[in-house]
Short mmCIF file of C-alpha atoms in Angstrom, two decimals:
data_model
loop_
_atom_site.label_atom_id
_atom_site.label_comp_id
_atom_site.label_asym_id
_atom_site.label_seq_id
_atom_site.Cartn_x
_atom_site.Cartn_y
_atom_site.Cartn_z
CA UNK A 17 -6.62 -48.12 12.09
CA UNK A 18 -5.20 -50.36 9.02
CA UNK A 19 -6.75 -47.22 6.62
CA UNK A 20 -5.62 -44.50 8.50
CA UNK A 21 -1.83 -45.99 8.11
CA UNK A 22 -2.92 -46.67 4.92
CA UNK A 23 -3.49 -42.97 3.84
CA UNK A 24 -0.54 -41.49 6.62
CA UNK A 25 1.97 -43.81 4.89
CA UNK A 26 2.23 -42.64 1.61
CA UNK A 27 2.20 -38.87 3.32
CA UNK A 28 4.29 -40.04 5.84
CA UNK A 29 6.84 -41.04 2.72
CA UNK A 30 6.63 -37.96 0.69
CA UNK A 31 7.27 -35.83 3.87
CA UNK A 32 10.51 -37.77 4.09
CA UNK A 33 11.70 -36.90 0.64
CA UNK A 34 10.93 -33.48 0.74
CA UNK A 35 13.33 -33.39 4.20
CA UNK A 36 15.90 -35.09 2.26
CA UNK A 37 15.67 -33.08 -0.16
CA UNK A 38 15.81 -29.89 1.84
CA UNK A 39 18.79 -30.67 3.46
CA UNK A 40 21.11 -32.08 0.44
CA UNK A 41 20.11 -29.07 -0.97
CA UNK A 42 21.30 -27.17 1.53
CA UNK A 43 24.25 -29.53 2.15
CA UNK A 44 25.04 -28.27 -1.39
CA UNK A 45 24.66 -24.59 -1.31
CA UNK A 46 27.19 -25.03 2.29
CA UNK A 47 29.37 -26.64 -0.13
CA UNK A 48 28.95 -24.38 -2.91
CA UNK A 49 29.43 -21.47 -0.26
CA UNK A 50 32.79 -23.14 1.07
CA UNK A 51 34.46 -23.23 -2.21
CA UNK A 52 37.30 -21.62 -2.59
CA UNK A 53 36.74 -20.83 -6.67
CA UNK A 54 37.75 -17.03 -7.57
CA UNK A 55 35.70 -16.45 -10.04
CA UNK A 56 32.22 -18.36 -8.83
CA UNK A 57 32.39 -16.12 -5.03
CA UNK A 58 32.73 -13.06 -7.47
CA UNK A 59 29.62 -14.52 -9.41
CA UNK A 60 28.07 -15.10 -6.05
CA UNK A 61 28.15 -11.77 -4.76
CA UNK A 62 24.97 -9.71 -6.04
CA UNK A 63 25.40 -6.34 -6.63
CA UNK A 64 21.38 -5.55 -5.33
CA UNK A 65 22.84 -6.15 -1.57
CA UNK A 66 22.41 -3.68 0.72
CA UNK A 67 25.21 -1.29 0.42
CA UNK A 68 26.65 -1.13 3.69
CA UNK A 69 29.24 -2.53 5.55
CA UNK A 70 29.43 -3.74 9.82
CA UNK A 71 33.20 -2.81 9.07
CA UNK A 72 32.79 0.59 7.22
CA UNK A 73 32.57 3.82 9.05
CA UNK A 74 29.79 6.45 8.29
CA UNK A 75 31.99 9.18 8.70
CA UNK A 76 35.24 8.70 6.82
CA UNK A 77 36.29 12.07 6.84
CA UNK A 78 36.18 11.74 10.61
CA UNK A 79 39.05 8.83 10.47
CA UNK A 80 40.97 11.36 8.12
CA UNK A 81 41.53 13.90 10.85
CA UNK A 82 41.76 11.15 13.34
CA UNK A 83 44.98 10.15 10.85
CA UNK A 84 46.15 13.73 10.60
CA UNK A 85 45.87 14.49 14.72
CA UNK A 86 47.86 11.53 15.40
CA UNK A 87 50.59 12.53 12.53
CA UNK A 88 50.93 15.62 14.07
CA UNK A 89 51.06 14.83 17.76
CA UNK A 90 54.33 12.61 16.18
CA UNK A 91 55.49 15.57 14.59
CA UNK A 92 55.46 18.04 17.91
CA UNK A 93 56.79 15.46 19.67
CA UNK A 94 60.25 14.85 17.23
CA UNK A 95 60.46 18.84 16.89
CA UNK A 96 60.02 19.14 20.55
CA UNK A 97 62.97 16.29 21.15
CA UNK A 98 61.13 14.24 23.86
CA UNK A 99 62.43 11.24 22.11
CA UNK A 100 65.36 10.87 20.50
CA UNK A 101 64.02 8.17 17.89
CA UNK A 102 60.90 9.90 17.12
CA UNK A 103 60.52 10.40 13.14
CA UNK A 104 56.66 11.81 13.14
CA UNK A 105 55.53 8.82 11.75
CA UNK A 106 52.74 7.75 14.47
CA UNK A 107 52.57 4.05 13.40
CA UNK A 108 56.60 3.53 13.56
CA UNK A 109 56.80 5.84 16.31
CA UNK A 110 54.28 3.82 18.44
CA UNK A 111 56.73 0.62 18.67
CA UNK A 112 59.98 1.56 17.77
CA UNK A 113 61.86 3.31 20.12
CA UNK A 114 61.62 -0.22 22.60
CA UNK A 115 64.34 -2.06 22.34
CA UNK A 116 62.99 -4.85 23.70
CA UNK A 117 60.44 -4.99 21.03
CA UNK A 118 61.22 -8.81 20.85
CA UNK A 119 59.34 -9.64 23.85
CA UNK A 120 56.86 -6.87 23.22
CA UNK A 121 55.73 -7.85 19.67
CA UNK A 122 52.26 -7.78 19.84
CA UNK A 123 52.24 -3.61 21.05
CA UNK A 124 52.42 -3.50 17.08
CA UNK A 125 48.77 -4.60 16.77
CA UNK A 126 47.94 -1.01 18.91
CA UNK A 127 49.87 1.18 16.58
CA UNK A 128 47.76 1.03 13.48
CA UNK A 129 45.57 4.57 12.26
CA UNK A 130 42.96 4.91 10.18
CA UNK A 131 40.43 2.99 8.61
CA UNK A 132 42.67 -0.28 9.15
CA UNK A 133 43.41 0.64 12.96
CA UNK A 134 41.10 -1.88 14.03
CA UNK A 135 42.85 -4.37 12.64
CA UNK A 136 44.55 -6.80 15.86
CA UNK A 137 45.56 -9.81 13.67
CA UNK A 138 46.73 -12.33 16.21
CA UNK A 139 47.26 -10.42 19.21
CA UNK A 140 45.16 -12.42 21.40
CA UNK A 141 46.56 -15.95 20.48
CA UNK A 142 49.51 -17.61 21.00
CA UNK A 143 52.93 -17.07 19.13
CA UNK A 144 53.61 -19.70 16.12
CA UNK A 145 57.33 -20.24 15.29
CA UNK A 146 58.13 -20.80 11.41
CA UNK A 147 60.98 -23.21 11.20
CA UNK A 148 60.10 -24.61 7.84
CA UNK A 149 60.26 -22.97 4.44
CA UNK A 150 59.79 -25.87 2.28
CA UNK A 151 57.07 -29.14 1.88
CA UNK A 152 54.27 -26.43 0.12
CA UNK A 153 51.74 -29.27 0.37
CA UNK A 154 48.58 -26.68 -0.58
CA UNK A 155 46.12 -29.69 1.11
CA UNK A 156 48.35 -30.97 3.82
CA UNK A 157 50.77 -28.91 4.88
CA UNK A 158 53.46 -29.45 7.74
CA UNK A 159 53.37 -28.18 11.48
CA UNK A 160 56.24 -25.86 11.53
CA UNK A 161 55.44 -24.25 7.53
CA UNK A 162 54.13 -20.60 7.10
CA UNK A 163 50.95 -22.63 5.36
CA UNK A 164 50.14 -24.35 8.42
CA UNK A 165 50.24 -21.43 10.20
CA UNK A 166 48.19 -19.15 8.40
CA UNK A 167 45.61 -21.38 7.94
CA UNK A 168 44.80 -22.60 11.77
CA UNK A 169 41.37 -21.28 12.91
CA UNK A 170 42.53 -20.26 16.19
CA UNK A 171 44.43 -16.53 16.57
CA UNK A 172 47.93 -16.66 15.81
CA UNK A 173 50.65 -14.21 15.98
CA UNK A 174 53.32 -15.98 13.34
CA UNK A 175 56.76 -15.47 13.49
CA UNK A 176 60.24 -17.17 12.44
CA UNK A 177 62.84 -18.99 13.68
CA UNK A 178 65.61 -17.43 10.56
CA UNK A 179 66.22 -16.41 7.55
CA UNK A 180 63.77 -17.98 4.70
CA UNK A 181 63.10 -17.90 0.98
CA UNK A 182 59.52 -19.20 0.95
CA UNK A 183 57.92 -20.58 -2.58
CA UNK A 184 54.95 -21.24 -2.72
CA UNK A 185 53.57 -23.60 -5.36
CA UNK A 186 49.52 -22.66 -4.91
CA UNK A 187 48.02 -19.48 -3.01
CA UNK A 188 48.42 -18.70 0.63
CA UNK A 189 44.96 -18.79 1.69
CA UNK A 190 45.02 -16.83 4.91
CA UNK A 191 42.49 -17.28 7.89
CA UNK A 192 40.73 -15.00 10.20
CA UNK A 193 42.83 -13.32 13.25
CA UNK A 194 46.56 -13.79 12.09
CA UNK A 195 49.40 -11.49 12.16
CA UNK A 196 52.61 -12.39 10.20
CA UNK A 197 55.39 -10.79 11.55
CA UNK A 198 58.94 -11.10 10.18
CA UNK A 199 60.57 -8.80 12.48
CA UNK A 200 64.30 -9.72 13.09
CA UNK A 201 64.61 -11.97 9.92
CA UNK A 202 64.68 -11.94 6.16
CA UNK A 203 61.53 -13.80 4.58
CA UNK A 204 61.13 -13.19 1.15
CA UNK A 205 57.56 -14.67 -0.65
CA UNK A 206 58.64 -15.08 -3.88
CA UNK A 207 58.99 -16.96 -7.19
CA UNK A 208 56.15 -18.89 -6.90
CA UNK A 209 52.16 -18.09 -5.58
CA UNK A 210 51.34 -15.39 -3.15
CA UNK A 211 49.41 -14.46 -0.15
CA UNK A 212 45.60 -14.43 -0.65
CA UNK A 213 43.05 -12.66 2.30
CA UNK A 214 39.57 -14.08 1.22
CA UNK A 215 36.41 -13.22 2.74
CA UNK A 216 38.42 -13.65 6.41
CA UNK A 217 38.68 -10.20 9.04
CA UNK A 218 41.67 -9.48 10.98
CA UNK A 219 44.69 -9.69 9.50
CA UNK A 220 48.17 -7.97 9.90
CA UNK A 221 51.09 -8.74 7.45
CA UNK A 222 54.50 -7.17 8.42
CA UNK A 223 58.12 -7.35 7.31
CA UNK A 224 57.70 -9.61 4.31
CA UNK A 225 60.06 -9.10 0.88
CA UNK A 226 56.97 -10.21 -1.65
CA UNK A 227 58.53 -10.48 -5.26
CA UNK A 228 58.20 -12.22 -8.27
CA UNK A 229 54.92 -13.86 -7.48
CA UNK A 230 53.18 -16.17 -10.37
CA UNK A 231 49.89 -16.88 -11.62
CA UNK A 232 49.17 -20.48 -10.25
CA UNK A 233 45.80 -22.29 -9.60
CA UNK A 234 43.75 -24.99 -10.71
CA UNK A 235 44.41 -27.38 -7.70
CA UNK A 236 43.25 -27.79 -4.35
CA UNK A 237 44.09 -25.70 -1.73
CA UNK A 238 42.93 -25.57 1.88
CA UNK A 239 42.36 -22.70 3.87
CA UNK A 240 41.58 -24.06 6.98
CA UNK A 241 42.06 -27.44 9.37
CA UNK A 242 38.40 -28.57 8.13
CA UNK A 243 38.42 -27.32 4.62
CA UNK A 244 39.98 -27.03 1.11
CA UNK A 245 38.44 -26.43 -2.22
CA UNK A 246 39.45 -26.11 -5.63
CA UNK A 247 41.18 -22.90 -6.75
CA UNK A 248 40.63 -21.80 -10.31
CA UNK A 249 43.89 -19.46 -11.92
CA UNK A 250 44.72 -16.88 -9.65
CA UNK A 251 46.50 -13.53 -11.30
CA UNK A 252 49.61 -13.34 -9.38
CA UNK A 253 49.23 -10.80 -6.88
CA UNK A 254 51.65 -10.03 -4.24
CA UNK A 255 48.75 -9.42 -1.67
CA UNK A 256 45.25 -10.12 -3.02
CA UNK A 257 42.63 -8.89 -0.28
CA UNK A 258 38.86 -10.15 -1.52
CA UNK A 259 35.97 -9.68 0.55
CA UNK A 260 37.51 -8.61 3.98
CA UNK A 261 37.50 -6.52 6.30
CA UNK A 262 39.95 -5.20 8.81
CA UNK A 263 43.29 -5.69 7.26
CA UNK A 264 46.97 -3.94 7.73
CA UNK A 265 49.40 -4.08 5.29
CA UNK A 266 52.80 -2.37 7.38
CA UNK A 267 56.22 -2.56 6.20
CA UNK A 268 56.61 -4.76 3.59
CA UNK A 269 58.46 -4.68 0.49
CA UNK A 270 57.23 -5.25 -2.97
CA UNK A 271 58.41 -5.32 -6.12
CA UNK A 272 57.76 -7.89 -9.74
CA UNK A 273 54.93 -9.59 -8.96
CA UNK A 274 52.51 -11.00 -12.40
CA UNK A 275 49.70 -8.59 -11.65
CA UNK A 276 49.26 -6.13 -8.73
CA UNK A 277 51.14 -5.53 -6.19
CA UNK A 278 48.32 -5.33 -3.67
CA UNK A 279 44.85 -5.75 -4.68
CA UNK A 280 41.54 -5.04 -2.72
CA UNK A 281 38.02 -5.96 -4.11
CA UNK A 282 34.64 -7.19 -4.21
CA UNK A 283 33.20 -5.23 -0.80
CA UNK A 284 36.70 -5.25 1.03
CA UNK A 285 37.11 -2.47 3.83
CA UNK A 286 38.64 -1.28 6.73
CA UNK A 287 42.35 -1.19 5.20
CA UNK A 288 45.47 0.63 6.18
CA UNK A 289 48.46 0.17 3.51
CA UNK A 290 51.53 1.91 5.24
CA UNK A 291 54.94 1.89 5.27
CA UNK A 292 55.72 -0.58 2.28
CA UNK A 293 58.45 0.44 -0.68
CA UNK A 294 56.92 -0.15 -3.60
CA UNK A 295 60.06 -0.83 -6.46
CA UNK A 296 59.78 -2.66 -10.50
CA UNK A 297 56.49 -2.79 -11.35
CA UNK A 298 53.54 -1.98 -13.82
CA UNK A 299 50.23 -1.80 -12.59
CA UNK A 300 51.07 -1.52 -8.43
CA UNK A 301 48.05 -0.82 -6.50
CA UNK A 302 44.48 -1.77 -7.59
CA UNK A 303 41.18 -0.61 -4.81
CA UNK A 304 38.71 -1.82 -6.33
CA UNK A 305 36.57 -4.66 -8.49
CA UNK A 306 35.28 -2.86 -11.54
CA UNK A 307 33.09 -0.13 -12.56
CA UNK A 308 29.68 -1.87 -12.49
CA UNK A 309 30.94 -3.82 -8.83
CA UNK A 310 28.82 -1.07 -6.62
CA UNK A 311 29.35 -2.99 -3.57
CA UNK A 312 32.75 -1.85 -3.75
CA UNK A 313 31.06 1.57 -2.55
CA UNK A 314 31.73 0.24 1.18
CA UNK A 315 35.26 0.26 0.44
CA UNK A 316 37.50 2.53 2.78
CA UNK A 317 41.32 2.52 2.60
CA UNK A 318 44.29 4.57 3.93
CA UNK A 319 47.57 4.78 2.24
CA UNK A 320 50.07 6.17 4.44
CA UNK A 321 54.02 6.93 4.67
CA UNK A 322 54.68 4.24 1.54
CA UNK A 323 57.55 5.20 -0.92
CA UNK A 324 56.65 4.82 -4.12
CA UNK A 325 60.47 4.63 -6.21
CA UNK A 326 62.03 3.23 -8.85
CA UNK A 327 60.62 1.52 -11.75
CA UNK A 328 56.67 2.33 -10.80
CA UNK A 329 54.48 3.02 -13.86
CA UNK A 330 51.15 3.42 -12.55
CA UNK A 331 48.26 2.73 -10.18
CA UNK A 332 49.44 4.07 -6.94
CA UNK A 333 46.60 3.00 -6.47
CA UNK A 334 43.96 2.86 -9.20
CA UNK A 335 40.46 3.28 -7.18
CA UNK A 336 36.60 2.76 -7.68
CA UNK A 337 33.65 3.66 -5.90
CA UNK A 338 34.90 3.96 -2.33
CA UNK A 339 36.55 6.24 -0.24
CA UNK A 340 40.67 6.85 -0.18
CA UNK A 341 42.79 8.66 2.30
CA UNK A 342 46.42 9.13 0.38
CA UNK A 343 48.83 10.81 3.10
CA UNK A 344 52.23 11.82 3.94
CA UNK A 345 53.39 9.02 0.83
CA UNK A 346 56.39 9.98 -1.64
CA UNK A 347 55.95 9.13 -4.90
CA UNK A 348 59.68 9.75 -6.17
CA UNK A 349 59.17 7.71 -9.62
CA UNK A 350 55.87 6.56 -12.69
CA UNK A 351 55.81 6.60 -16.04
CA UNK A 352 52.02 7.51 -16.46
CA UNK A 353 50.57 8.40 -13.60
CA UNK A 354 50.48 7.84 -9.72
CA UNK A 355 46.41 8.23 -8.71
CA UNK A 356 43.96 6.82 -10.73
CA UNK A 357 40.17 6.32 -10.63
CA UNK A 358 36.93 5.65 -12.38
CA UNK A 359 32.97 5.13 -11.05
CA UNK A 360 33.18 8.57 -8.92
CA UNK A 361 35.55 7.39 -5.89
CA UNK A 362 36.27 9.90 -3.33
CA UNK A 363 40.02 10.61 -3.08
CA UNK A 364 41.95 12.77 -0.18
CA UNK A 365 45.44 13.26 -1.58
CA UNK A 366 47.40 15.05 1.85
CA UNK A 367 50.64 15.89 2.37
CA UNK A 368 52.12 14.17 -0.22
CA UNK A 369 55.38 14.74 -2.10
CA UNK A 370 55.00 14.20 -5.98
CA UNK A 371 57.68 14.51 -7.67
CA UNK A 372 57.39 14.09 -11.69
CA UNK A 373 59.08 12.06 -13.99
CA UNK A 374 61.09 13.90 -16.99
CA UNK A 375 58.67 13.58 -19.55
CA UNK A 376 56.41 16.47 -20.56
CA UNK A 377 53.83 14.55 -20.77
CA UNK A 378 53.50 12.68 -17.54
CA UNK A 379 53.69 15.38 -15.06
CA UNK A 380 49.78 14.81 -14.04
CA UNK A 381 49.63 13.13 -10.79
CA UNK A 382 45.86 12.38 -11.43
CA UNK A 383 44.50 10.10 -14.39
CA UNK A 384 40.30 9.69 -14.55
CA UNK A 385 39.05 7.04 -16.51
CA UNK A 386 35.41 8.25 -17.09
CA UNK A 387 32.29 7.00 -19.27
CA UNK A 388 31.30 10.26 -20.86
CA UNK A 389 33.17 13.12 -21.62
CA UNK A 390 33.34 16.15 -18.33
CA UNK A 391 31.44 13.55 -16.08
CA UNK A 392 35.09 13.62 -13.40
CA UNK A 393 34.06 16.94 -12.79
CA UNK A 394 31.58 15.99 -9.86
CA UNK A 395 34.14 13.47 -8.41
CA UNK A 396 35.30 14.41 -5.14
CA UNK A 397 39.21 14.74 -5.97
CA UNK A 398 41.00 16.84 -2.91
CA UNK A 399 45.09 17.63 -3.06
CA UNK A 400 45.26 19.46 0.33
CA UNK A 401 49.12 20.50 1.13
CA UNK A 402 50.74 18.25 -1.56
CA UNK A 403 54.23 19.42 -2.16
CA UNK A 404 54.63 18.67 -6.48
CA UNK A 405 57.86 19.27 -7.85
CA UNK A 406 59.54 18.91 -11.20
CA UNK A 407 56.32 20.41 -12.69
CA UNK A 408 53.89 17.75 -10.66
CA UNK A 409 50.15 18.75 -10.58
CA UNK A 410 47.27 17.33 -9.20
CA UNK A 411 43.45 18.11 -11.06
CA UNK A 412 41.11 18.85 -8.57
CA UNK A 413 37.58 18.42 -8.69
CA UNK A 414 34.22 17.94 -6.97
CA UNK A 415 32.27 19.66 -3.80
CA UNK A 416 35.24 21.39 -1.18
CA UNK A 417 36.75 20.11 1.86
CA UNK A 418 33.73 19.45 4.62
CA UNK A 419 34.66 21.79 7.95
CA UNK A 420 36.33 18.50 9.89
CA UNK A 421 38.45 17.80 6.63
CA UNK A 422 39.62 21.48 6.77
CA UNK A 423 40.90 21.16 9.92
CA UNK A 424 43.16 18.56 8.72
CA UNK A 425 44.41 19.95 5.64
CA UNK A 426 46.65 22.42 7.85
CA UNK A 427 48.61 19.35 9.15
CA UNK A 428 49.25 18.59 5.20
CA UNK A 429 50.78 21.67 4.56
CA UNK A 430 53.29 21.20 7.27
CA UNK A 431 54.03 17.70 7.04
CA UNK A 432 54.80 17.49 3.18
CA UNK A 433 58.13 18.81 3.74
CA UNK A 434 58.97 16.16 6.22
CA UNK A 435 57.62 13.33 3.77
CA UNK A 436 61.40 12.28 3.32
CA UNK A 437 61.85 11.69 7.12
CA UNK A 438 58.60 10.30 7.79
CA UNK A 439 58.76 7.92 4.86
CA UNK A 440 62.92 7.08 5.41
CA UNK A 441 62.11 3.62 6.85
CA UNK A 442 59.47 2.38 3.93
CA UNK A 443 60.02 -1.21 3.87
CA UNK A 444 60.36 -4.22 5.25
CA UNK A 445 62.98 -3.26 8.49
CA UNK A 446 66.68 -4.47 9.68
CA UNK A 447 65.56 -5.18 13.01
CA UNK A 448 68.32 -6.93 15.89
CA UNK A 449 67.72 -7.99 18.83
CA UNK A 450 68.51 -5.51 21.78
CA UNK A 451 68.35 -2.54 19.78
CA UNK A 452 65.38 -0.05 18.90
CA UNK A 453 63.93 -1.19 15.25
#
């Protein structure tokens, strides 16, 4: 017996460091998981994954009719005068003719189309009241601040108690399942960090001002009730969506933000962008990592009824790899360009009205940024029904409209025309109390 412990000891022993040893290790890579570092979960993210997506759709030109049935069933039903605050604009028209939207807020989360209509943000949790706009403690924030909020694991539909200017010294990292709504108030995000969407699902932000947002970083932030991490320099996006899925981004305001206005990369999908005006700034809308980032294949994103206006230059939006529904959008004002692209995206531009800026040398809607000369050419570029004016045109190119796609693109040539009603209302809203929105 005293030999047999004498051998199983020593075994005994080394099986008991290699355990250990397992599980720190794996302690570690949790940890290293967790973090909340920018460029490391880029790093992290192999490009020989499988190239799907739970999130994406398989047919995406089935969503685009789905988009273009539901914009016209608005559109019969304002020429046909059933309602007298119909506009054709399905999302808007979905909500806004209750005036007692105040005690019916979460109907919004129902009234989103295509590929972000999924999206339910909070709608199944409780309602969280704003009161505070100040104490941006990044690690320990206050009950009552938008932080606190936002970063609660449970479902949340956020709103606020007033008016609020809300600066933000370090990034709002959002969680999972939260809808910020800022109907009935002004809340401007601005001067200092932004809102950040990181490798959560379900989120809706509505009604915000975002302006003048600032690179910040380098600190500790937490991003939920159990964790924070260190954040390395973030670019100063107004809305920076990174690995996510189901997300919609519905009448907001933008303008003057350090980088993009709204960014969505590294495998992000299921995204509608509607309703915003887009004012003052450079480089507004970028879908998409970078060339080499195939993952970004599973990306899917609708960009509907925005106004694009004054002071835009270009990137509206600038796209890679995936697949992007542009419809029923005005583009009234850039400097270079409005729809940009490289690594063979598929774009559907639909019913939009382009108008061009004065110089002769601007008037393409469409910019390609491609590695070899004539290589565009096989990129599946559509303008179906686009109304261009001022000398606007839009280079074509790739395999034709599928059949189901077709069917669409008669909706686009109607609906172009109505692109000023449709879009009126781009922005974050004057809602009251009592009254439609």
């Amino acid at each position: 017996m005293a030999n047999a412990l004498y051998f199983l000891c020593p075994l005994l022993i080394m099986m008991m460091l290699f355990i250990n040893a397992t599980a720190s290790k794996s302690i570690e890579e949790a940890e290293q998981f967790q973090s909340l570092s920018n460029s490391t979960m880029a790093n992290r993210l192999s490009e020989n994954d499988e190239l799907k997506h739970e999130h994406a759709e398989d047919d995406p030109e089935a969503i685009a009719s789905m988009v273009a049935t539901s914009i016209r069933n608005s559109t019969e039903r304002r020429k046909l005068g059933y309602f007298s605050c119909t506009t054709g604009n399905p999302i808007d028209d979905c909500w806004r003719c209750d005036r007692h939207w105040v005690r019916n807020r979460k109907r919004l989360a129902d009234c989103s189309i295509g590929f972000g209509r999924n999206a339910i943000g909070g709608r199944d949790g409780r309602y969280y009241v704003v009161t505070d706009s100040g104490n941006d403690d990044p690690v320990n924030p206050r009950p009552g601040t938008l932080r606190h909020a936002v970063i609660q694991d449970a479902p949340l539909w956020i709103v606020f108690k007033h008016d609020m200017v809300i600066t933000l010294k370090q990034e709002l990292m959002m969680n999972s399942f939260k809808t910020i709504d800022a109907r009935g108030v002004n809340v401007q995000i601005a001067y200092g960090a932004c809102i950040t969407i990181q490798f959560v699902t379900n989120i809706i932000i509505h009604g915000l001002h975002i302006h003048d947002c600032k690179p910040t970083g380098n600190a500790m932030v937490r991003n939920s009730p159990s964790h924070y991490g260190w954040r390395t320099m973030a670019d100063g996006d107004g809305i920076s969506i990174f690995g996510s899925s189901h997300i919609w981004i519905d009448h907001n305001s933008l303008s003057n933000c350090a980088d993009g206005l709204i960014d969505a990369i590294m495998g992000s999908t299921a995204i509608t962008i509607s309703n915003n005006y887009f004012t003052h700034h450079n480089e507004v809308i970028l879908l998409g990592h970078s060339d080499s980032y195939i993952r970004d294949k599973v990306m899917q994103v609708t960009i509907a009824f925005n106004h694009f206006g004054e002071g835009l230059i270009q990137r509206m939006p600038r796209c890679r790899h995936g697949y992007f529904h542009v419809v029923n959008n005005d583009y009234t004002h850039w400097e270079m360009y409005a729809i940009g692209g490289s690594a063979d995206p598929t774009i559907n531009s639909q019913g939009n009205r382009y108008l061009a800026p004065v110089n002769p040398f601007a008037k393409e809607v469409t910019k390609r940024v491609e590695p070899w000369e004539g290589s565009w050419k096989h990129w599946n570029w559509r303008s179906e029904g686009d109304l261009m004016l001022n000398g606007a045109y839009f280079t074509a190119s790739g395999r034709a409209a599928p059949r189901s796609y077709a069917r669409a693109s008669s909706l686009a040539a109607k609906s172009s025309s109505m692109v000023g009603t449709i879009t009126s209302n781009a922005g974050a809203l004057s809602c009251h109390i009592g009254f439609q929105c």
